[in-house]
mmCIF file of N, CA and C in Angstrom:
data_model
loop_
_atom_site.group_PDB
_atom_site.id
_atom_site.type_symbol
_atom_site.label_atom_id
_atom_site.label_comp_id
_atom_site.label_asym_id
_atom_site.label_seq_id
_atom_site.Cartn_x
_atom_site.Cartn_y
_atom_site.Cartn_z
ATOM 1 N N MET A 1 -2.957 -8.725 -8.640
ATOM 2 C CA MET A 1 -3.796 -7.772 -8.127
ATOM 3 C C MET A 1 -2.923 -6.647 -7.650
ATOM 4 N N ARG A 2 -3.312 -5.486 -8.050
ATOM 5 C CA ARG A 2 -2.570 -4.222 -7.480
ATOM 6 C C ARG A 2 -3.506 -3.402 -6.510
ATOM 7 N N TYR A 3 -2.817 -2.543 -5.667
ATOM 8 C CA TYR A 3 -3.632 -1.989 -4.684
ATOM 9 C C TYR A 3 -3.328 -0.384 -4.765
ATOM 10 N N ARG A 4 -4.245 0.421 -4.432
ATOM 11 C CA ARG A 4 -4.040 1.788 -4.455
ATOM 12 C C ARG A 4 -4.858 2.404 -3.290
ATOM 13 N N ALA A 5 -4.146 3.257 -2.763
ATOM 14 C CA ALA A 5 -5.008 4.016 -1.516
ATOM 15 C C ALA A 5 -6.121 4.888 -2.006
ATOM 16 N N ALA A 6 -6.965 5.241 -1.202
ATOM 17 C CA ALA A 6 -8.147 6.108 -1.670
ATOM 18 C C ALA A 6 -7.399 7.519 -1.946
ATOM 19 N N ALA A 7 -8.003 8.071 -2.681
ATOM 20 C CA ALA A 7 -7.366 9.512 -3.217
ATOM 21 C C ALA A 7 -7.046 10.282 -1.880
ATOM 22 N N PRO A 8 -5.769 10.959 -1.857
ATOM 23 C CA PRO A 8 -5.427 11.784 -0.713
ATOM 24 C C PRO A 8 -6.475 12.837 -0.168
ATOM 25 N N ASP A 9 -7.214 13.457 -1.152
ATOM 26 C CA ASP A 9 -8.042 14.553 -0.881
ATOM 27 C C ASP A 9 -9.249 13.992 -0.125
ATOM 28 N N THR A 10 -9.492 12.589 -0.185
ATOM 29 C CA THR A 10 -10.691 12.032 0.457
ATOM 30 C C THR A 10 -10.374 11.447 2.065
ATOM 31 N N LEU A 11 -9.118 11.704 2.195
ATOM 32 C CA LEU A 11 -8.657 11.174 3.707
ATOM 33 C C LEU A 11 -8.056 12.233 4.498
ATOM 34 N N LEU A 12 -8.558 12.285 5.839
ATOM 35 C CA LEU A 12 -8.043 13.419 6.717
ATOM 36 C C LEU A 12 -7.412 12.387 7.885
ATOM 37 N N SER A 13 -6.169 12.571 8.174
ATOM 38 C CA SER A 13 -5.436 11.660 9.162
ATOM 39 C C SER A 13 -4.989 12.549 10.359
ATOM 40 N N ARG A 14 -5.201 11.915 11.582
ATOM 41 C CA ARG A 14 -4.511 12.598 12.711
ATOM 42 C C ARG A 14 -4.015 11.492 13.522
ATOM 43 N N GLU A 15 -2.765 11.748 14.082
ATOM 44 C CA GLU A 15 -2.125 10.723 15.015
ATOM 45 C C GLU A 15 -2.735 10.965 16.233
ATOM 46 N N LEU A 16 -2.966 9.801 16.971
ATOM 47 C CA LEU A 16 -3.537 9.877 18.362
ATOM 48 C C LEU A 16 -2.839 8.762 19.231
ATOM 49 N N ASP A 17 -1.629 9.194 19.704
ATOM 50 C CA ASP A 17 -0.796 8.426 20.530
ATOM 51 C C ASP A 17 -0.284 7.150 19.547
ATOM 52 N N MET A 18 -0.782 5.920 19.958
ATOM 53 C CA MET A 18 -0.254 4.627 19.162
ATOM 54 C C MET A 18 -1.202 4.406 17.874
ATOM 55 N N LEU A 19 -2.356 5.236 17.767
ATOM 56 C CA LEU A 19 -3.365 5.009 16.587
ATOM 57 C C LEU A 19 -3.228 6.206 15.835
ATOM 58 N N VAL A 20 -3.834 5.952 14.531
ATOM 59 C CA VAL A 20 -4.151 7.139 13.625
ATOM 60 C C VAL A 20 -5.497 7.128 13.258
ATOM 61 N N ALA A 21 -6.110 8.190 13.401
ATOM 62 C CA ALA A 21 -7.534 8.302 13.068
ATOM 63 C C ALA A 21 -7.563 8.813 11.637
ATOM 64 N N VAL A 22 -8.353 8.191 10.629
ATOM 65 C CA VAL A 22 -8.471 8.492 9.445
ATOM 66 C C VAL A 22 -9.979 8.698 9.142
ATOM 67 N N PHE A 23 -10.227 9.982 8.787
ATOM 68 C CA PHE A 23 -11.747 10.251 8.318
ATOM 69 C C PHE A 23 -11.769 10.193 7.000
ATOM 70 N N HIS A 24 -12.700 9.126 6.328
ATOM 71 C CA HIS A 24 -12.794 9.037 4.873
ATOM 72 C C HIS A 24 -14.033 9.669 4.464
ATOM 73 N N ARG A 25 -13.682 10.847 3.983
ATOM 74 C CA ARG A 25 -14.640 11.838 3.380
ATOM 75 C C ARG A 25 -15.714 11.140 2.573
ATOM 76 N N SER A 26 -15.473 10.295 1.647
ATOM 77 C CA SER A 26 -16.305 9.673 0.722
ATOM 78 C C SER A 26 -17.372 8.782 1.409
ATOM 79 N N SER A 27 -17.042 8.096 2.436
ATOM 80 C CA SER A 27 -17.925 7.375 3.194
ATOM 81 C C SER A 27 -18.516 8.174 4.565
ATOM 82 N N GLY A 28 -17.769 9.139 5.039
ATOM 83 C CA GLY A 28 -18.243 9.877 6.253
ATOM 84 C C GLY A 28 -17.750 8.990 7.473
ATOM 85 N N ILE A 29 -17.039 7.918 7.356
ATOM 86 C CA ILE A 29 -16.482 7.116 8.270
ATOM 87 C C ILE A 29 -15.151 7.383 8.872
ATOM 88 N N THR A 30 -14.966 7.343 10.181
ATOM 89 C CA THR A 30 -13.707 7.658 10.906
ATOM 90 C C THR A 30 -13.141 6.231 11.222
ATOM 91 N N HIS A 31 -11.940 5.772 10.856
ATOM 92 C CA HIS A 31 -11.287 4.588 11.112
ATOM 93 C C HIS A 31 -10.312 4.989 12.058
ATOM 94 N N LEU A 32 -10.050 4.035 13.136
ATOM 95 C CA LEU A 32 -8.904 4.126 13.897
ATOM 96 C C LEU A 32 -7.952 3.021 13.481
ATOM 97 N N LEU A 33 -6.802 3.338 13.130
ATOM 98 C CA LEU A 33 -5.810 2.350 12.624
ATOM 99 C C LEU A 33 -4.449 2.252 13.438
ATOM 100 N N ALA A 34 -4.123 1.142 13.729
ATOM 101 C CA ALA A 34 -2.880 0.784 14.255
ATOM 102 C C ALA A 34 -1.782 0.340 13.230
ATOM 103 N N SER A 35 -0.491 0.464 13.476
ATOM 104 C CA SER A 35 0.401 0.063 12.575
ATOM 105 C C SER A 35 0.270 -1.473 12.197
ATOM 106 N N PRO A 36 0.514 -1.652 11.164
ATOM 107 C CA PRO A 36 1.070 -1.111 10.014
ATOM 108 C C PRO A 36 -0.089 -0.499 8.919
ATOM 109 N N ALA A 37 -1.183 -0.489 9.232
ATOM 110 C CA ALA A 37 -2.261 0.072 8.324
ATOM 111 C C ALA A 37 -1.839 1.309 7.947
ATOM 112 N N PRO A 38 -1.474 2.493 8.809
ATOM 113 C CA PRO A 38 -1.068 3.821 8.201
ATOM 114 C C PRO A 38 0.084 3.805 7.213
ATOM 115 N N GLU A 39 1.006 2.839 7.639
ATOM 116 C CA GLU A 39 2.173 2.857 6.774
ATOM 117 C C GLU A 39 1.860 2.208 5.449
ATOM 118 N N ILE A 40 0.873 1.310 5.323
ATOM 119 C CA ILE A 40 0.555 0.753 4.230
ATOM 120 C C ILE A 40 -0.197 1.868 3.214
ATOM 121 N N LEU A 41 -1.132 2.682 3.844
ATOM 122 C CA LEU A 41 -1.713 3.708 3.190
ATOM 123 C C LEU A 41 -0.769 4.717 2.742
ATOM 124 N N GLN A 42 0.072 5.000 3.374
ATOM 125 C CA GLN A 42 1.295 5.879 2.962
ATOM 126 C C GLN A 42 1.984 5.544 1.743
ATOM 127 N N ALA A 43 2.331 4.123 1.883
ATOM 128 C CA ALA A 43 3.054 3.555 0.813
ATOM 129 C C ALA A 43 2.329 3.522 -0.529
ATOM 130 N N LEU A 44 0.935 3.220 -0.405
ATOM 131 C CA LEU A 44 0.097 3.204 -1.507
ATOM 132 C C LEU A 44 -0.365 4.477 -2.018
ATOM 133 N N ALA A 45 -0.036 5.546 -1.248
ATOM 134 C CA ALA A 45 -0.507 6.944 -1.844
ATOM 135 C C ALA A 45 0.371 7.370 -2.872
ATOM 136 N N ALA A 46 1.555 6.974 -3.044
ATOM 137 C CA ALA A 46 2.419 7.306 -4.075
ATOM 138 C C ALA A 46 2.142 6.689 -5.509
ATOM 139 N N GLU A 47 1.834 5.377 -5.273
ATOM 140 C CA GLU A 47 1.450 4.590 -6.502
ATOM 141 C C GLU A 47 0.889 3.355 -6.221
ATOM 142 N N PRO A 48 0.038 2.792 -7.253
ATOM 143 C CA PRO A 48 -0.419 1.513 -6.991
ATOM 144 C C PRO A 48 0.596 0.442 -6.983
ATOM 145 N N LEU A 49 0.681 -0.687 -6.095
ATOM 146 C CA LEU A 49 1.551 -1.615 -5.913
ATOM 147 C C LEU A 49 0.821 -2.911 -5.917
ATOM 148 N N ASP A 50 1.611 -3.970 -6.523
ATOM 149 C CA ASP A 50 1.149 -5.307 -6.018
ATOM 150 C C ASP A 50 1.573 -5.753 -4.589
ATOM 151 N N ARG A 51 1.193 -6.904 -4.225
ATOM 152 C CA ARG A 51 1.583 -7.388 -2.860
ATOM 153 C C ARG A 51 3.025 -7.405 -2.655
ATOM 154 N N ASP A 52 3.831 -7.977 -3.695
ATOM 155 C CA ASP A 52 5.119 -8.192 -3.459
ATOM 156 C C ASP A 52 5.898 -6.780 -3.634
ATOM 157 N N GLY A 53 5.454 -5.925 -4.376
ATOM 158 C CA GLY A 53 6.183 -4.564 -4.493
ATOM 159 C C GLY A 53 5.803 -3.741 -3.181
ATOM 160 N N LEU A 54 4.674 -4.024 -2.616
ATOM 161 C CA LEU A 54 4.403 -3.220 -1.434
ATOM 162 C C LEU A 54 5.147 -3.950 -0.189
ATOM 163 N N LEU A 55 5.295 -5.165 -0.159
ATOM 164 C CA LEU A 55 6.155 -5.933 0.813
ATOM 165 C C LEU A 55 7.540 -5.394 0.725
ATOM 166 N N ALA A 56 8.119 -5.336 -0.517
ATOM 167 C CA ALA A 56 9.451 -4.651 -0.651
ATOM 168 C C ALA A 56 9.651 -3.259 -0.065
ATOM 169 N N LYS A 57 8.740 -2.495 -0.442
ATOM 170 C CA LYS A 57 8.834 -1.085 -0.028
ATOM 171 C C LYS A 57 8.770 -0.765 1.408
ATOM 172 N N LEU A 58 7.700 -1.812 1.966
ATOM 173 C CA LEU A 58 7.546 -1.728 3.389
ATOM 174 C C LEU A 58 8.891 -2.189 4.110
ATOM 175 N N GLY A 59 9.437 -3.307 3.535
ATOM 176 C CA GLY A 59 10.712 -3.751 4.048
ATOM 177 C C GLY A 59 11.808 -3.078 4.101
ATOM 178 N N GLU A 60 11.917 -1.895 3.183
ATOM 179 C CA GLU A 60 13.007 -0.873 3.140
ATOM 180 C C GLU A 60 13.144 -0.043 4.365
ATOM 181 N N ALA A 61 11.668 0.331 4.718
ATOM 182 C CA ALA A 61 11.635 1.037 6.044
ATOM 183 C C ALA A 61 11.377 0.536 7.341
ATOM 184 N N PHE A 62 10.958 -0.958 7.296
ATOM 185 C CA PHE A 62 10.655 -1.585 8.604
ATOM 186 C C PHE A 62 11.336 -2.952 8.715
ATOM 187 N N GLU A 63 11.552 -3.455 9.859
ATOM 188 C CA GLU A 63 12.124 -4.734 9.837
ATOM 189 C C GLU A 63 10.873 -5.617 9.761
ATOM 190 N N LEU A 64 10.527 -6.458 8.767
ATOM 191 C CA LEU A 64 9.642 -7.397 8.766
ATOM 192 C C LEU A 64 10.001 -8.758 9.163
ATOM 193 N N GLY A 65 9.210 -9.315 10.051
ATOM 194 C CA GLY A 65 9.631 -10.761 10.342
ATOM 195 C C GLY A 65 9.024 -11.814 9.555
ATOM 196 N N ASP A 66 8.935 -13.048 10.002
ATOM 197 C CA ASP A 66 8.580 -14.063 9.240
ATOM 198 C C ASP A 66 7.085 -13.908 9.179
ATOM 199 N N GLY A 67 6.484 -14.501 8.100
ATOM 200 C CA GLY A 67 4.958 -14.233 7.911
ATOM 201 C C GLY A 67 4.642 -13.067 7.554
ATOM 202 N N GLY A 68 5.512 -12.081 7.015
ATOM 203 C CA GLY A 68 5.238 -10.773 6.466
ATOM 204 C C GLY A 68 4.185 -10.558 5.534
ATOM 205 N N ALA A 69 4.347 -11.675 4.542
ATOM 206 C CA ALA A 69 3.549 -11.730 3.384
ATOM 207 C C ALA A 69 1.984 -12.070 3.702
ATOM 208 N N ASP A 70 1.965 -12.986 4.736
ATOM 209 C CA ASP A 70 0.515 -13.316 5.068
ATOM 210 C C ASP A 70 -0.234 -12.233 5.950
ATOM 211 N N ALA A 71 0.793 -11.742 6.799
ATOM 212 C CA ALA A 71 0.304 -10.594 7.563
ATOM 213 C C ALA A 71 -0.039 -9.165 6.672
ATOM 214 N N LEU A 72 0.584 -9.014 5.777
ATOM 215 C CA LEU A 72 0.260 -7.875 4.647
ATOM 216 C C LEU A 72 -1.077 -8.237 3.962
ATOM 217 N N ALA A 73 -1.025 -9.442 3.634
ATOM 218 C CA ALA A 73 -2.255 -9.801 2.825
ATOM 219 C C ALA A 73 -3.514 -9.609 3.685
ATOM 220 N N ALA A 74 -3.438 -9.889 4.941
ATOM 221 C CA ALA A 74 -4.654 -9.751 5.954
ATOM 222 C C ALA A 74 -4.984 -8.209 6.070
ATOM 223 N N ARG A 75 -3.776 -7.480 6.263
ATOM 224 C CA ARG A 75 -4.056 -5.979 6.390
ATOM 225 C C ARG A 75 -4.685 -5.465 5.264
ATOM 226 N N LEU A 76 -4.261 -5.885 4.000
ATOM 227 C CA LEU A 76 -4.707 -5.237 2.805
ATOM 228 C C LEU A 76 -6.316 -5.742 2.708
ATOM 229 N N ASP A 77 -6.621 -6.927 3.060
ATOM 230 C CA ASP A 77 -8.054 -7.354 2.846
ATOM 231 C C ASP A 77 -8.780 -6.458 3.884
ATOM 232 N N GLU A 78 -8.330 -6.269 4.972
ATOM 233 C CA GLU A 78 -9.011 -5.223 5.863
ATOM 234 C C GLU A 78 -9.151 -3.708 5.363
ATOM 235 N N LEU A 79 -8.235 -3.201 4.769
ATOM 236 C CA LEU A 79 -8.241 -1.861 4.304
ATOM 237 C C LEU A 79 -9.032 -1.814 3.254
ATOM 238 N N VAL A 80 -9.066 -2.826 2.273
ATOM 239 C CA VAL A 80 -9.998 -3.031 1.105
ATOM 240 C C VAL A 80 -11.652 -3.001 1.679
ATOM 241 N N ALA A 81 -11.711 -3.772 2.631
ATOM 242 C CA ALA A 81 -13.143 -4.005 3.137
ATOM 243 C C ALA A 81 -13.522 -2.640 3.731
ATOM 244 N N ALA A 82 -12.679 -1.832 4.229
ATOM 245 C CA ALA A 82 -12.953 -0.578 4.991
ATOM 246 C C ALA A 82 -13.195 0.513 3.938
ATOM 247 N N GLY A 83 -12.575 0.257 2.713
ATOM 248 C CA GLY A 83 -12.902 1.271 1.640
ATOM 249 C C GLY A 83 -11.839 2.137 1.753
ATOM 250 N N LEU A 84 -10.611 1.971 2.240
ATOM 251 C CA LEU A 84 -9.425 2.879 2.389
ATOM 252 C C LEU A 84 -8.414 2.444 1.308
ATOM 253 N N VAL A 85 -8.647 1.387 0.822
ATOM 254 C CA VAL A 85 -7.649 0.699 -0.463
ATOM 255 C C VAL A 85 -8.543 0.078 -1.452
ATOM 256 N N GLU A 86 -8.170 0.201 -2.714
ATOM 257 C CA GLU A 86 -8.874 -0.366 -3.710
ATOM 258 C C GLU A 86 -7.916 -1.447 -4.271
ATOM 259 N N ALA A 87 -8.605 -2.606 -4.504
ATOM 260 C CA ALA A 87 -7.917 -3.729 -5.176
ATOM 261 C C ALA A 87 -8.121 -3.558 -6.755
ATOM 262 N N LEU A 88 -7.153 -3.480 -7.649
ATOM 263 C CA LEU A 88 -7.185 -3.283 -9.010
ATOM 264 C C LEU A 88 -6.758 -4.666 -9.661
ATOM 265 N N PRO A 89 -7.456 -5.160 -10.657
ATOM 266 C CA PRO A 89 -7.177 -6.356 -11.301
ATOM 267 C C PRO A 89 -6.027 -5.916 -12.248
ATOM 268 N N VAL A 90 -5.089 -6.649 -12.328
ATOM 269 C CA VAL A 90 -4.009 -6.425 -13.280
ATOM 270 C C VAL A 90 -4.522 -6.715 -14.630
ATOM 271 N N ALA A 91 -4.237 -5.855 -15.635
ATOM 272 C CA ALA A 91 -4.729 -6.026 -16.859
ATOM 273 C C ALA A 91 -3.642 -6.964 -17.593
ATOM 274 N N THR A 92 -4.269 -7.776 -18.518
ATOM 275 C CA THR A 92 -3.445 -8.659 -19.213
ATOM 276 C C THR A 92 -3.711 -8.331 -20.602
ATOM 277 N N GLY A 93 -2.593 -8.530 -21.466
ATOM 278 C CA GLY A 93 -2.571 -8.188 -22.867
ATOM 279 C C GLY A 93 -3.357 -9.086 -23.686
ATOM 280 N N PRO A 94 -3.591 -8.772 -24.984
ATOM 281 C CA PRO A 94 -4.275 -9.681 -25.792
ATOM 282 C C PRO A 94 -3.616 -11.147 -26.095
ATOM 283 N N VAL A 95 -4.382 -12.072 -26.195
ATOM 284 C CA VAL A 95 -3.810 -13.492 -26.521
ATOM 285 C C VAL A 95 -3.421 -13.611 -27.831
ATOM 286 N N ALA A 96 -2.201 -13.984 -28.029
ATOM 287 C CA ALA A 96 -1.804 -14.094 -29.583
ATOM 288 C C ALA A 96 -2.585 -15.379 -30.090
ATOM 289 N N ALA A 97 -2.773 -15.275 -31.392
ATOM 290 C CA ALA A 97 -3.374 -16.292 -32.037
ATOM 291 C C ALA A 97 -2.256 -17.309 -32.406
ATOM 292 N N ALA A 98 -2.691 -18.628 -32.404
ATOM 293 C CA ALA A 98 -1.798 -19.727 -32.704
ATOM 294 C C ALA A 98 -1.758 -20.041 -34.005
#
C-alpha cells in the first residue's frame, strides 16, 4: 500500500502552539493534529510513499524510537479515516504465463 496526502490546494494549515489546525476544503472539516500527523502530511505532500519509505523519510528528520513502524501504521490509519491521506493499492504487473 502506498499513501499520499490530500492535494495541497485542498488543505489550509495553521500552527496553534503544540497543535496544527488543518482545514480540509473538500470535506469542510477542520482537524486539530498533534505531532507526528502534520509531519506525515508534509512528507506525503511531495510524493506517495509506502509505509517503509515514509518511515525512512521521517527517520531522517526525527529520532524514532522502538515501535516506530506500529505507531506510524496507527497514525496513517487515522489520517486515512479523516480523509487527509489516501491509501493507494500497489499496482502489480501482469502474471507471466507458465
